[in-house]
Amino acid sequence: MPVAFKENLNFATAVGKIRALSARLFKASDWERLLTAKSTRDLIRLLIETPYGRLISDGDNFDIIQRKLVSHLLSEMDEIEKISPEKEFLYYFRYKIDLGNIKRVLYGILSEKEVSLYEGGLIPTDILERIKKGRDVELLRALPYPWDILRDTRDEPVFWTYHLEQAYFNGLIELSRIKEYYLLESLLVTQIDLENLKIALRIKTVNYPERYRAFFYDGGTVEPEEYKRLLDISLESWRDSEIVERLGMSDYLKEPIVLEKKIEERLIDLLSVSKYTAFGYEPLLDYFFRKEIEHKNILFIFSGLEYGLSTEILRSGIRGL
């Protein structure tokens, strides 16, 4: 969808700060250096030699590093919000924290296991902690917009994750239209299309129960019914499907790691138009999206080294490389 910039001179200070932060994002040479690591200990040693050395310590495990990276992203976001005339576009990330926390509470209640929550969302964690301690999933139905979608569902709680993710998209698309965040809306619509393709692929290849055919997200450019029709033809025929060709994913259907990479690179490319404006929220959204991808790359390498993946496989999964 075409994108018009929402220019606002009051963003000049925030955009200037973001341009400086963007210059510190990892480049291809940085990823190649990290890929020389033969173990997680090697990786941590290499990361300590980068600006991440202020965050990461020798002996950190995956969970600790993940928490530190999330905290780092949110602290940068907090600082930018102080000098930005608007902050609602950052709900793309704040809602994501809420979504993850709600899903953790749901999982904790259903599995009767302890879960930990992240700060930084729009729902205070003390509210979610009380729901978690109450051990009653019905309490989740009382959450505020956009999570109030749970009030009307009759699905069993085990299926609520889908409704929560739909609420994430619904809330952000409505926000982007109210605030005229055209680039954010384009990002969300494209993301829904690509997420639906992943859902269809999982149903087709993992032999999910028939019930999952209903779980495609609304709001994309491709109607859910079109994805359902994909399920009725052979996977080999998907390459020639108009939907898959339009999404540009025909060559990656058989390689899940590469597919994930190409999907996120497609979203990075979509946001790259932000370089054409110096007076809007767009460069800020673009930076934090890229920063989040950088963190995903770091965690992907760490996890891959733990599981003994080869350097070639790790390289194939690095976004932007």
PDB file of C-alpha atoms in Angstrom:
ATOM      1  CA  MET A   1       0.000   0.000   0.000  1.00  0.00           C
ATOM      2  CA  PRO A   2       1.321   3.536  -0.791  1.00  0.00           C
ATOM      3  CA  VAL A   3       2.764   5.438   2.145  1.00  0.00           C
ATOM      4  CA  ALA A   4       2.480   9.174   2.804  1.00  0.00           C
ATOM      5  CA  PHE A   5       4.743  10.653   5.461  1.00  0.00           C
ATOM      6  CA  LYS A   6       3.231  12.410   8.458  1.00  0.00           C
ATOM      7  CA  GLU A   7       5.752  15.233   8.740  1.00  0.00           C
ATOM      8  CA  ASN A   8       6.061  17.149  11.994  1.00  0.00           C
ATOM      9  CA  LEU A   9       8.973  19.521  12.664  1.00  0.00           C
ATOM     10  CA  ASN A  10       8.728  18.733  16.369  1.00  0.00           C
ATOM     11  CA  PHE A  11      10.273  15.316  15.651  1.00  0.00           C
ATOM     12  CA  ALA A  12      13.586  16.902  14.576  1.00  0.00           C
ATOM     13  CA  THR A  13      15.357  16.380  17.927  1.00  0.00           C
ATOM     14  CA  ALA A  14      14.185  12.778  18.290  1.00  0.00           C
ATOM     15  CA  VAL A  15      15.097  11.946  14.690  1.00  0.00           C
ATOM     16  CA  GLY A  16      18.573  13.424  15.190  1.00  0.00           C
ATOM     17  CA  LYS A  17      19.087  11.181  18.220  1.00  0.00           C
ATOM     18  CA  ILE A  18      17.808   8.160  16.307  1.00  0.00           C
ATOM     19  CA  ARG A  19      20.167   8.829  13.388  1.00  0.00           C
ATOM     20  CA  ALA A  20      23.079   8.691  15.848  1.00  0.00           C
ATOM     21  CA  LEU A  21      21.823   5.454  17.412  1.00  0.00           C
ATOM     22  CA  SER A  22      21.244   3.913  13.968  1.00  0.00           C
ATOM     23  CA  ALA A  23      24.918   4.380  13.123  1.00  0.00           C
ATOM     24  CA  ARG A  24      25.728   1.903  15.913  1.00  0.00           C
ATOM     25  CA  LEU A  25      23.549  -0.919  14.601  1.00  0.00           C
ATOM     26  CA  PHE A  26      25.521  -4.008  13.573  1.00  0.00           C
ATOM     27  CA  LYS A  27      26.734  -4.195   9.994  1.00  0.00           C
ATOM     28  CA  ALA A  28      27.505  -7.294   7.921  1.00  0.00           C
ATOM     29  CA  SER A  29      31.115  -7.317   9.133  1.00  0.00           C
ATOM     30  CA  ASP A  30      29.933  -7.368  12.760  1.00  0.00           C
ATOM     31  CA  TRP A  31      27.732 -10.411  12.120  1.00  0.00           C
ATOM     32  CA  GLU A  32      30.555 -12.197  10.314  1.00  0.00           C
ATOM     33  CA  ARG A  33      32.768 -11.626  13.345  1.00  0.00           C
ATOM     34  CA  LEU A  34      30.131 -13.053  15.704  1.00  0.00           C
ATOM     35  CA  LEU A  35      29.775 -16.064  13.411  1.00  0.00           C
ATOM     36  CA  THR A  36      33.400 -16.987  14.139  1.00  0.00           C
ATOM     37  CA  ALA A  37      32.251 -18.038  17.626  1.00  0.00           C
ATOM     38  CA  LYS A  38      32.506 -21.782  18.248  1.00  0.00           C
ATOM     39  CA  SER A  39      30.599 -21.733  21.525  1.00  0.00           C
ATOM     40  CA  THR A  40      28.254 -19.517  23.522  1.00  0.00           C
ATOM     41  CA  ARG A  41      31.221 -18.516  25.666  1.00  0.00           C
ATOM     42  CA  ASP A  42      33.061 -17.346  22.526  1.00  0.00           C
ATOM     43  CA  LEU A  43      29.964 -15.410  21.470  1.00  0.00           C
ATOM     44  CA  ILE A  44      29.685 -13.624  24.809  1.00  0.00           C
ATOM     45  CA  ARG A  45      33.385 -12.736  24.659  1.00  0.00           C
ATOM     46  CA  LEU A  46      32.890 -11.212  21.197  1.00  0.00           C
ATOM     47  CA  LEU A  47      29.754  -9.334  22.298  1.00  0.00           C
ATOM     48  CA  ILE A  48      31.623  -7.873  25.278  1.00  0.00           C
ATOM     49  CA  GLU A  49      33.980  -6.232  22.755  1.00  0.00           C
ATOM     50  CA  THR A  50      30.989  -4.373  21.226  1.00  0.00           C
ATOM     51  CA  PRO A  51      28.686  -1.733  22.774  1.00  0.00           C
ATOM     52  CA  TYR A  52      26.778  -4.693  24.259  1.00  0.00           C
ATOM     53  CA  GLY A  53      29.714  -5.140  26.615  1.00  0.00           C
ATOM     54  CA  ARG A  54      27.938  -2.689  28.934  1.00  0.00           C
ATOM     55  CA  LEU A  55      25.040  -5.145  29.225  1.00  0.00           C
ATOM     56  CA  ILE A  56      26.315  -8.680  28.872  1.00  0.00           C
ATOM     57  CA  SER A  57      28.548 -10.497  31.335  1.00  0.00           C
ATOM     58  CA  ASP A  58      30.603 -13.650  31.074  1.00  0.00           C
ATOM     59  CA  GLY A  59      28.469 -16.542  32.293  1.00  0.00           C
ATOM     60  CA  ASP A  60      25.094 -15.119  31.198  1.00  0.00           C
ATOM     61  CA  ASN A  61      22.698 -17.743  29.869  1.00  0.00           C
ATOM     62  CA  PHE A  62      20.058 -17.379  27.140  1.00  0.00           C
ATOM     63  CA  ASP A  63      17.281 -16.216  29.477  1.00  0.00           C
ATOM     64  CA  ILE A  64      19.459 -13.616  31.173  1.00  0.00           C
ATOM     65  CA  ILE A  65      20.702 -12.234  27.857  1.00  0.00           C
ATOM     66  CA  GLN A  66      17.153 -12.098  26.503  1.00  0.00           C
ATOM     67  CA  ARG A  67      15.968 -10.130  29.527  1.00  0.00           C
ATOM     68  CA  LYS A  68      18.900  -7.753  29.294  1.00  0.00           C
ATOM     69  CA  LEU A  69      18.257  -7.106  25.598  1.00  0.00           C
ATOM     70  CA  VAL A  70      14.553  -6.420  26.169  1.00  0.00           C
ATOM     71  CA  SER A  71      15.423  -4.082  29.039  1.00  0.00           C
ATOM     72  CA  HIS A  72      17.982  -2.319  26.836  1.00  0.00           C
ATOM     73  CA  LEU A  73      15.463  -1.795  24.020  1.00  0.00           C
ATOM     74  CA  LEU A  74      12.864  -0.428  26.431  1.00  0.00           C
ATOM     75  CA  SER A  75      15.340   1.919  28.132  1.00  0.00           C
ATOM     76  CA  GLU A  76      16.235   3.438  24.753  1.00  0.00           C
ATOM     77  CA  MET A  77      12.537   3.724  23.985  1.00  0.00           C
ATOM     78  CA  ASP A  78      11.908   5.498  27.280  1.00  0.00           C
ATOM     79  CA  GLU A  79      14.614   8.048  26.472  1.00  0.00           C
ATOM     80  CA  ILE A  80      13.249   8.711  22.979  1.00  0.00           C
ATOM     81  CA  GLU A  81       9.710   9.121  24.320  1.00  0.00           C
ATOM     82  CA  LYS A  82      10.967  11.991  26.493  1.00  0.00           C
ATOM     83  CA  ILE A  83      11.954  14.022  23.415  1.00  0.00           C
ATOM     84  CA  SER A  84       9.343  12.785  20.931  1.00  0.00           C
ATOM     85  CA  PRO A  85       6.146  14.817  20.442  1.00  0.00           C
ATOM     86  CA  GLU A  86       4.196  11.562  20.010  1.00  0.00           C
ATOM     87  CA  LYS A  87       4.709   8.081  21.384  1.00  0.00           C
ATOM     88  CA  GLU A  88       1.656   6.069  20.354  1.00  0.00           C
ATOM     89  CA  PHE A  89       3.454   4.558  17.340  1.00  0.00           C
ATOM     90  CA  LEU A  90       5.710   2.802  19.855  1.00  0.00           C
ATOM     91  CA  TYR A  91       2.681   0.835  21.019  1.00  0.00           C
ATOM     92  CA  TYR A  92       3.794  -1.555  18.261  1.00  0.00           C
ATOM     93  CA  PHE A  93       6.442  -2.653  20.769  1.00  0.00           C
ATOM     94  CA  ARG A  94       4.595  -1.886  24.030  1.00  0.00           C
ATOM     95  CA  TYR A  95       1.590  -3.981  22.959  1.00  0.00           C
ATOM     96  CA  LYS A  96       4.022  -6.761  22.105  1.00  0.00           C
ATOM     97  CA  ILE A  97       5.258  -6.777  25.711  1.00  0.00           C
ATOM     98  CA  ASP A  98       1.642  -6.938  26.898  1.00  0.00           C
ATOM     99  CA  LEU A  99       0.873  -9.748  24.455  1.00  0.00           C
ATOM    100  CA  GLY A 100       3.827 -11.787  25.659  1.00  0.00           C
ATOM    101  CA  ASN A 101       2.947 -11.213  29.302  1.00  0.00           C
ATOM    102  CA  ILE A 102      -0.708 -12.184  28.858  1.00  0.00           C
ATOM    103  CA  LYS A 103       0.318 -15.339  27.003  1.00  0.00           C
ATOM    104  CA  ARG A 104       2.752 -16.195  29.810  1.00  0.00           C
ATOM    105  CA  VAL A 105       0.030 -15.750  32.432  1.00  0.00           C
ATOM    106  CA  LEU A 106      -2.332 -17.922  30.381  1.00  0.00           C
ATOM    107  CA  TYR A 107       0.332 -20.599  30.002  1.00  0.00           C
ATOM    108  CA  GLY A 108       1.227 -20.426  33.683  1.00  0.00           C
ATOM    109  CA  ILE A 109      -2.391 -20.924  34.752  1.00  0.00           C
ATOM    110  CA  LEU A 110      -3.105 -23.753  32.308  1.00  0.00           C
ATOM    111  CA  SER A 111       0.177 -25.583  32.969  1.00  0.00           C
ATOM    112  CA  GLU A 112       0.321 -24.747  36.687  1.00  0.00           C
ATOM    113  CA  LYS A 113       3.908 -23.581  36.188  1.00  0.00           C
ATOM    114  CA  GLU A 114       5.663 -20.438  37.376  1.00  0.00           C
ATOM    115  CA  VAL A 115       6.252 -17.765  34.732  1.00  0.00           C
ATOM    116  CA  SER A 116       8.004 -14.405  34.879  1.00  0.00           C
ATOM    117  CA  LEU A 117       6.756 -11.187  33.304  1.00  0.00           C
ATOM    118  CA  TYR A 118       8.447  -8.276  31.534  1.00  0.00           C
ATOM    119  CA  GLU A 119       8.132  -4.620  32.468  1.00  0.00           C
ATOM    120  CA  GLY A 120       7.562  -2.069  29.714  1.00  0.00           C
ATOM    121  CA  GLY A 121       4.076  -2.853  28.477  1.00  0.00           C
ATOM    122  CA  LEU A 122       0.969  -0.737  28.917  1.00  0.00           C
ATOM    123  CA  ILE A 123      -0.686  -3.148  31.350  1.00  0.00           C
ATOM    124  CA  PRO A 124       0.892  -2.833  34.818  1.00  0.00           C
ATOM    125  CA  THR A 125       2.571  -6.114  35.720  1.00  0.00           C
ATOM    126  CA  ASP A 126       1.027  -6.051  39.186  1.00  0.00           C
ATOM    127  CA  ILE A 127      -2.399  -6.528  37.579  1.00  0.00           C
ATOM    128  CA  LEU A 128      -1.160  -9.533  35.618  1.00  0.00           C
ATOM    129  CA  GLU A 129       0.606 -10.885  38.701  1.00  0.00           C
ATOM    130  CA  ARG A 130      -2.694 -10.836  40.595  1.00  0.00           C
ATOM    131  CA  ILE A 131      -4.409 -12.716  37.762  1.00  0.00           C
ATOM    132  CA  LYS A 132      -1.558 -15.212  37.715  1.00  0.00           C
ATOM    133  CA  LYS A 133      -1.841 -15.793  41.456  1.00  0.00           C
ATOM    134  CA  GLY A 134      -5.624 -16.110  41.195  1.00  0.00           C
ATOM    135  CA  ARG A 135      -5.149 -19.105  38.874  1.00  0.00           C
ATOM    136  CA  ASP A 136      -8.413 -18.291  37.062  1.00  0.00           C
ATOM    137  CA  VAL A 137      -8.175 -17.765  33.295  1.00  0.00           C
ATOM    138  CA  GLU A 138     -11.605 -16.115  33.317  1.00  0.00           C
ATOM    139  CA  LEU A 139      -9.998 -13.089  34.967  1.00  0.00           C
ATOM    140  CA  LEU A 140      -8.178 -12.431  31.679  1.00  0.00           C
ATOM    141  CA  ARG A 141     -11.524 -11.552  30.119  1.00  0.00           C
ATOM    142  CA  ALA A 142     -11.531  -8.347  32.197  1.00  0.00           C
ATOM    143  CA  LEU A 143      -8.397  -6.922  30.549  1.00  0.00           C
ATOM    144  CA  PRO A 144      -8.766  -3.527  28.816  1.00  0.00           C
ATOM    145  CA  TYR A 145      -8.842  -2.756  25.082  1.00  0.00           C
ATOM    146  CA  PRO A 146      -7.618  -4.264  22.797  1.00  0.00           C
ATOM    147  CA  TRP A 147      -7.352  -7.430  24.900  1.00  0.00           C
ATOM    148  CA  ASP A 148     -11.068  -7.304  25.724  1.00  0.00           C
ATOM    149  CA  ILE A 149     -11.533  -9.437  22.601  1.00  0.00           C
ATOM    150  CA  LEU A 150     -11.481 -12.356  25.067  1.00  0.00           C
ATOM    151  CA  ARG A 151     -14.842 -11.294  26.507  1.00  0.00           C
ATOM    152  CA  ASP A 152     -16.717 -12.526  23.449  1.00  0.00           C
ATOM    153  CA  THR A 153     -14.871 -15.719  22.594  1.00  0.00           C
ATOM    154  CA  ARG A 154     -16.395 -19.082  23.404  1.00  0.00           C
ATOM    155  CA  ASP A 155     -13.248 -20.949  22.473  1.00  0.00           C
ATOM    156  CA  GLU A 156     -11.474 -22.986  25.104  1.00  0.00           C
ATOM    157  CA  PRO A 157      -8.611 -21.087  26.802  1.00  0.00           C
ATOM    158  CA  VAL A 158      -6.053 -23.229  24.986  1.00  0.00           C
ATOM    159  CA  PHE A 159      -7.080 -21.384  21.787  1.00  0.00           C
ATOM    160  CA  TRP A 160      -7.012 -17.880  23.294  1.00  0.00           C
ATOM    161  CA  THR A 161      -3.493 -17.178  22.012  1.00  0.00           C
ATOM    162  CA  TYR A 162      -4.884 -16.707  18.501  1.00  0.00           C
ATOM    163  CA  HIS A 163      -7.471 -14.191  19.725  1.00  0.00           C
ATOM    164  CA  LEU A 164      -4.825 -12.288  21.668  1.00  0.00           C
ATOM    165  CA  GLU A 165      -2.627 -11.996  18.585  1.00  0.00           C
ATOM    166  CA  GLN A 166      -5.631 -10.830  16.551  1.00  0.00           C
ATOM    167  CA  ALA A 167      -6.284  -8.219  19.250  1.00  0.00           C
ATOM    168  CA  TYR A 168      -2.668  -7.044  18.911  1.00  0.00           C
ATOM    169  CA  PHE A 169      -3.147  -6.413  15.191  1.00  0.00           C
ATOM    170  CA  ASN A 170      -6.655  -4.951  15.571  1.00  0.00           C
ATOM    171  CA  GLY A 171      -5.608  -2.466  18.234  1.00  0.00           C
ATOM    172  CA  LEU A 172      -2.597  -1.253  16.300  1.00  0.00           C
ATOM    173  CA  ILE A 173      -4.383  -0.954  12.953  1.00  0.00           C
ATOM    174  CA  GLU A 174      -7.151   1.109  14.560  1.00  0.00           C
ATOM    175  CA  LEU A 175      -4.541   3.282  16.273  1.00  0.00           C
ATOM    176  CA  SER A 176      -2.590   3.793  13.031  1.00  0.00           C
ATOM    177  CA  ARG A 177      -5.738   4.967  11.248  1.00  0.00           C
ATOM    178  CA  ILE A 178      -6.790   7.335  14.031  1.00  0.00           C
ATOM    179  CA  LYS A 179      -3.303   8.850  14.304  1.00  0.00           C
ATOM    180  CA  GLU A 180      -2.621   8.687  10.543  1.00  0.00           C
ATOM    181  CA  TYR A 181       0.437   6.489  11.005  1.00  0.00           C
ATOM    182  CA  TYR A 182       0.452   5.348   7.398  1.00  0.00           C
ATOM    183  CA  LEU A 183       3.787   3.533   7.469  1.00  0.00           C
ATOM    184  CA  LEU A 184       2.813   1.687  10.654  1.00  0.00           C
ATOM    185  CA  GLU A 185      -0.450   0.580   9.042  1.00  0.00           C
ATOM    186  CA  SER A 186       1.428  -0.639   5.964  1.00  0.00           C
ATOM    187  CA  LEU A 187       3.814  -2.583   8.210  1.00  0.00           C
ATOM    188  CA  LEU A 188       0.936  -4.241  10.058  1.00  0.00           C
ATOM    189  CA  VAL A 189      -1.035  -5.158   6.937  1.00  0.00           C
ATOM    190  CA  THR A 190       2.053  -6.703   5.321  1.00  0.00           C
ATOM    191  CA  GLN A 191       2.928  -8.506   8.555  1.00  0.00           C
ATOM    192  CA  ILE A 192      -0.576 -10.012   8.742  1.00  0.00           C
ATOM    193  CA  ASP A 193      -0.264 -11.315   5.162  1.00  0.00           C
ATOM    194  CA  LEU A 194       3.080 -12.944   5.926  1.00  0.00           C
ATOM    195  CA  GLU A 195       1.975 -14.341   9.298  1.00  0.00           C
ATOM    196  CA  ASN A 196      -1.029 -15.937   7.603  1.00  0.00           C
ATOM    197  CA  LEU A 197       1.280 -17.556   5.064  1.00  0.00           C
ATOM    198  CA  LYS A 198       3.315 -19.032   7.942  1.00  0.00           C
ATOM    199  CA  ILE A 199       0.141 -20.323   9.587  1.00  0.00           C
ATOM    200  CA  ALA A 200      -0.979 -21.985   6.347  1.00  0.00           C
ATOM    201  CA  LEU A 201       2.456 -23.544   5.922  1.00  0.00           C
ATOM    202  CA  ARG A 202       2.437 -24.929   9.464  1.00  0.00           C
ATOM    203  CA  ILE A 203      -1.035 -26.404   9.005  1.00  0.00           C
ATOM    204  CA  LYS A 204       0.050 -27.991   5.723  1.00  0.00           C
ATOM    205  CA  THR A 205       3.364 -29.416   6.873  1.00  0.00           C
ATOM    206  CA  VAL A 206       2.751 -30.266  10.536  1.00  0.00           C
ATOM    207  CA  ASN A 207      -0.697 -31.743   9.938  1.00  0.00           C
ATOM    208  CA  TYR A 208      -2.464 -29.498  12.452  1.00  0.00           C
ATOM    209  CA  PRO A 209      -6.024 -30.446  13.450  1.00  0.00           C
ATOM    210  CA  GLU A 210      -8.856 -29.193  11.228  1.00  0.00           C
ATOM    211  CA  ARG A 211      -9.795 -26.725  13.994  1.00  0.00           C
ATOM    212  CA  TYR A 212      -6.768 -24.591  13.162  1.00  0.00           C
ATOM    213  CA  ARG A 213      -8.139 -23.740   9.709  1.00  0.00           C
ATOM    214  CA  ALA A 214     -10.160 -21.005  11.408  1.00  0.00           C
ATOM    215  CA  PHE A 215      -7.111 -19.296  12.855  1.00  0.00           C
ATOM    216  CA  PHE A 216      -6.039 -16.843  10.176  1.00  0.00           C
ATOM    217  CA  TYR A 217      -5.739 -13.158  11.021  1.00  0.00           C
ATOM    218  CA  ASP A 218      -8.062 -10.534   9.574  1.00  0.00           C
ATOM    219  CA  GLY A 219      -6.745  -7.192   8.369  1.00  0.00           C
ATOM    220  CA  GLY A 220      -4.311  -8.129   5.587  1.00  0.00           C
ATOM    221  CA  THR A 221      -4.599  -7.574   1.848  1.00  0.00           C
ATOM    222  CA  VAL A 222      -5.326 -11.281   1.329  1.00  0.00           C
ATOM    223  CA  GLU A 223      -8.599 -12.646   2.685  1.00  0.00           C
ATOM    224  CA  PRO A 224      -8.267 -15.617   5.090  1.00  0.00           C
ATOM    225  CA  GLU A 225     -10.402 -17.715   2.723  1.00  0.00           C
ATOM    226  CA  GLU A 226      -7.646 -17.513   0.120  1.00  0.00           C
ATOM    227  CA  TYR A 227      -5.160 -19.070   2.532  1.00  0.00           C
ATOM    228  CA  LYS A 228      -7.659 -21.798   3.339  1.00  0.00           C
ATOM    229  CA  ARG A 229      -7.860 -22.622  -0.364  1.00  0.00           C
ATOM    230  CA  LEU A 230      -4.083 -23.062  -0.375  1.00  0.00           C
ATOM    231  CA  LEU A 231      -4.548 -25.901   2.093  1.00  0.00           C
ATOM    232  CA  ASP A 232      -6.560 -27.846  -0.495  1.00  0.00           C
ATOM    233  CA  ILE A 233      -3.719 -28.032  -3.033  1.00  0.00           C
ATOM    234  CA  SER A 234      -0.343 -29.760  -2.846  1.00  0.00           C
ATOM    235  CA  LEU A 235       2.564 -27.888  -1.293  1.00  0.00           C
ATOM    236  CA  GLU A 236       4.481 -28.265  -4.553  1.00  0.00           C
ATOM    237  CA  SER A 237       1.779 -26.196  -6.249  1.00  0.00           C
ATOM    238  CA  TRP A 238       2.173 -23.305  -3.808  1.00  0.00           C
ATOM    239  CA  ARG A 239       5.183 -21.921  -5.690  1.00  0.00           C
ATOM    240  CA  ASP A 240       2.903 -21.040  -8.603  1.00  0.00           C
ATOM    241  CA  SER A 241       0.146 -19.653  -6.394  1.00  0.00           C
ATOM    242  CA  GLU A 242      -0.728 -16.014  -7.052  1.00  0.00           C
ATOM    243  CA  ILE A 243      -0.783 -15.355  -3.287  1.00  0.00           C
ATOM    244  CA  VAL A 244       2.677 -16.766  -2.593  1.00  0.00           C
ATOM    245  CA  GLU A 245       4.156 -15.060  -5.654  1.00  0.00           C
ATOM    246  CA  ARG A 246       2.627 -11.729  -4.632  1.00  0.00           C
ATOM    247  CA  LEU A 247       4.180 -12.069  -1.173  1.00  0.00           C
ATOM    248  CA  GLY A 248       7.544 -12.880  -2.748  1.00  0.00           C
ATOM    249  CA  MET A 249       8.062 -16.083  -0.776  1.00  0.00           C
ATOM    250  CA  SER A 250       7.894 -18.754  -3.508  1.00  0.00           C
ATOM    251  CA  ASP A 251      11.549 -19.771  -3.127  1.00  0.00           C
ATOM    252  CA  TYR A 252      11.571 -20.186   0.664  1.00  0.00           C
ATOM    253  CA  LEU A 253       8.658 -22.491   1.475  1.00  0.00           C
ATOM    254  CA  LYS A 254      10.836 -25.521   2.245  1.00  0.00           C
ATOM    255  CA  GLU A 255      13.371 -23.732   4.461  1.00  0.00           C
ATOM    256  CA  PRO A 256      11.723 -22.489   7.683  1.00  0.00           C
ATOM    257  CA  ILE A 257      14.812 -20.635   8.957  1.00  0.00           C
ATOM    258  CA  VAL A 258      15.282 -18.831   5.661  1.00  0.00           C
ATOM    259  CA  LEU A 259      11.545 -18.115   5.382  1.00  0.00           C
ATOM    260  CA  GLU A 260      11.558 -16.387   8.781  1.00  0.00           C
ATOM    261  CA  LYS A 261      14.580 -14.386   7.703  1.00  0.00           C
ATOM    262  CA  LYS A 262      13.062 -13.333   4.368  1.00  0.00           C
ATOM    263  CA  ILE A 263       9.790 -12.309   6.008  1.00  0.00           C
ATOM    264  CA  GLU A 264      11.539 -10.005   8.458  1.00  0.00           C
ATOM    265  CA  GLU A 265      13.829  -8.646   5.740  1.00  0.00           C
ATOM    266  CA  ARG A 266      10.712  -7.834   3.726  1.00  0.00           C
ATOM    267  CA  LEU A 267       9.427  -5.789   6.670  1.00  0.00           C
ATOM    268  CA  ILE A 268      12.818  -4.095   7.084  1.00  0.00           C
ATOM    269  CA  ASP A 269      12.728  -3.106   3.403  1.00  0.00           C
ATOM    270  CA  LEU A 270       9.212  -1.729   3.826  1.00  0.00           C
ATOM    271  CA  LEU A 271      10.346   0.513   6.685  1.00  0.00           C
ATOM    272  CA  SER A 272      13.456   1.679   4.821  1.00  0.00           C
ATOM    273  CA  VAL A 273      11.430   4.460   3.156  1.00  0.00           C
ATOM    274  CA  SER A 274      11.717   6.259   6.492  1.00  0.00           C
ATOM    275  CA  LYS A 275      15.115   7.539   5.382  1.00  0.00           C
ATOM    276  CA  TYR A 276      13.294   9.990   3.134  1.00  0.00           C
ATOM    277  CA  THR A 277      11.923  12.039   6.018  1.00  0.00           C
ATOM    278  CA  ALA A 278      13.635  13.896   8.840  1.00  0.00           C
ATOM    279  CA  PHE A 279      10.481  15.186  10.461  1.00  0.00           C
ATOM    280  CA  GLY A 280       8.248  12.323  11.474  1.00  0.00           C
ATOM    281  CA  TYR A 281       7.825   9.238  13.615  1.00  0.00           C
ATOM    282  CA  GLU A 282       8.897   6.942  10.769  1.00  0.00           C
ATOM    283  CA  PRO A 283      12.692   6.931  11.412  1.00  0.00           C
ATOM    284  CA  LEU A 284      11.992   6.149  15.071  1.00  0.00           C
ATOM    285  CA  LEU A 285       9.760   3.192  14.201  1.00  0.00           C
ATOM    286  CA  ASP A 286      12.353   1.976  11.688  1.00  0.00           C
ATOM    287  CA  TYR A 287      15.207   2.163  14.215  1.00  0.00           C
ATOM    288  CA  PHE A 288      13.447   0.261  16.976  1.00  0.00           C
ATOM    289  CA  PHE A 289      12.282  -2.392  14.517  1.00  0.00           C
ATOM    290  CA  ARG A 290      15.874  -2.870  13.328  1.00  0.00           C
ATOM    291  CA  LYS A 291      17.138  -2.885  16.901  1.00  0.00           C
ATOM    292  CA  GLU A 292      14.637  -5.597  17.796  1.00  0.00           C
ATOM    293  CA  ILE A 293      15.823  -7.613  14.777  1.00  0.00           C
ATOM    294  CA  GLU A 294      19.427  -7.149  15.924  1.00  0.00           C
ATOM    295  CA  HIS A 295      18.492  -8.639  19.286  1.00  0.00           C
ATOM    296  CA  LYS A 296      16.731 -11.549  17.569  1.00  0.00           C
ATOM    297  CA  ASN A 297      19.880 -12.215  15.558  1.00  0.00           C
ATOM    298  CA  ILE A 298      22.029 -12.299  18.701  1.00  0.00           C
ATOM    299  CA  LEU A 299      19.651 -14.716  20.420  1.00  0.00           C
ATOM    300  CA  PHE A 300      19.415 -16.852  17.280  1.00  0.00           C
ATOM    301  CA  ILE A 301      23.205 -17.256  17.160  1.00  0.00           C
ATOM    302  CA  PHE A 302      23.361 -18.011  20.895  1.00  0.00           C
ATOM    303  CA  SER A 303      20.604 -20.622  20.659  1.00  0.00           C
ATOM    304  CA  GLY A 304      22.094 -22.095  17.488  1.00  0.00           C
ATOM    305  CA  LEU A 305      25.483 -22.537  19.155  1.00  0.00           C
ATOM    306  CA  GLU A 306      23.801 -24.272  22.096  1.00  0.00           C
ATOM    307  CA  TYR A 307      22.217 -26.743  19.682  1.00  0.00           C
ATOM    308  CA  GLY A 308      25.389 -27.211  17.631  1.00  0.00           C
ATOM    309  CA  LEU A 309      24.151 -25.656  14.381  1.00  0.00           C
ATOM    310  CA  SER A 310      26.789 -25.144  11.716  1.00  0.00           C
ATOM    311  CA  THR A 311      28.100 -21.707  10.784  1.00  0.00           C
ATOM    312  CA  GLU A 312      26.412 -22.038   7.384  1.00  0.00           C
ATOM    313  CA  ILE A 313      22.995 -22.620   8.953  1.00  0.00           C
ATOM    314  CA  LEU A 314      23.526 -19.765  11.397  1.00  0.00           C
ATOM    315  CA  ARG A 315      24.527 -17.430   8.577  1.00  0.00           C
ATOM    316  CA  SER A 316      21.428 -18.390   6.591  1.00  0.00           C
ATOM    317  CA  GLY A 317      19.228 -17.224   9.464  1.00  0.00           C
ATOM    318  CA  ILE A 318      20.830 -13.840  10.172  1.00  0.00           C
ATOM    319  CA  ARG A 319      18.454 -11.073   9.104  1.00  0.00           C
ATOM    320  CA  GLY A 320      20.150  -8.480   6.942  1.00  0.00           C
ATOM    321  CA  LEU A 321      23.152 -10.629   6.069  1.00  0.00           C
TER     322      LEU A 321
END
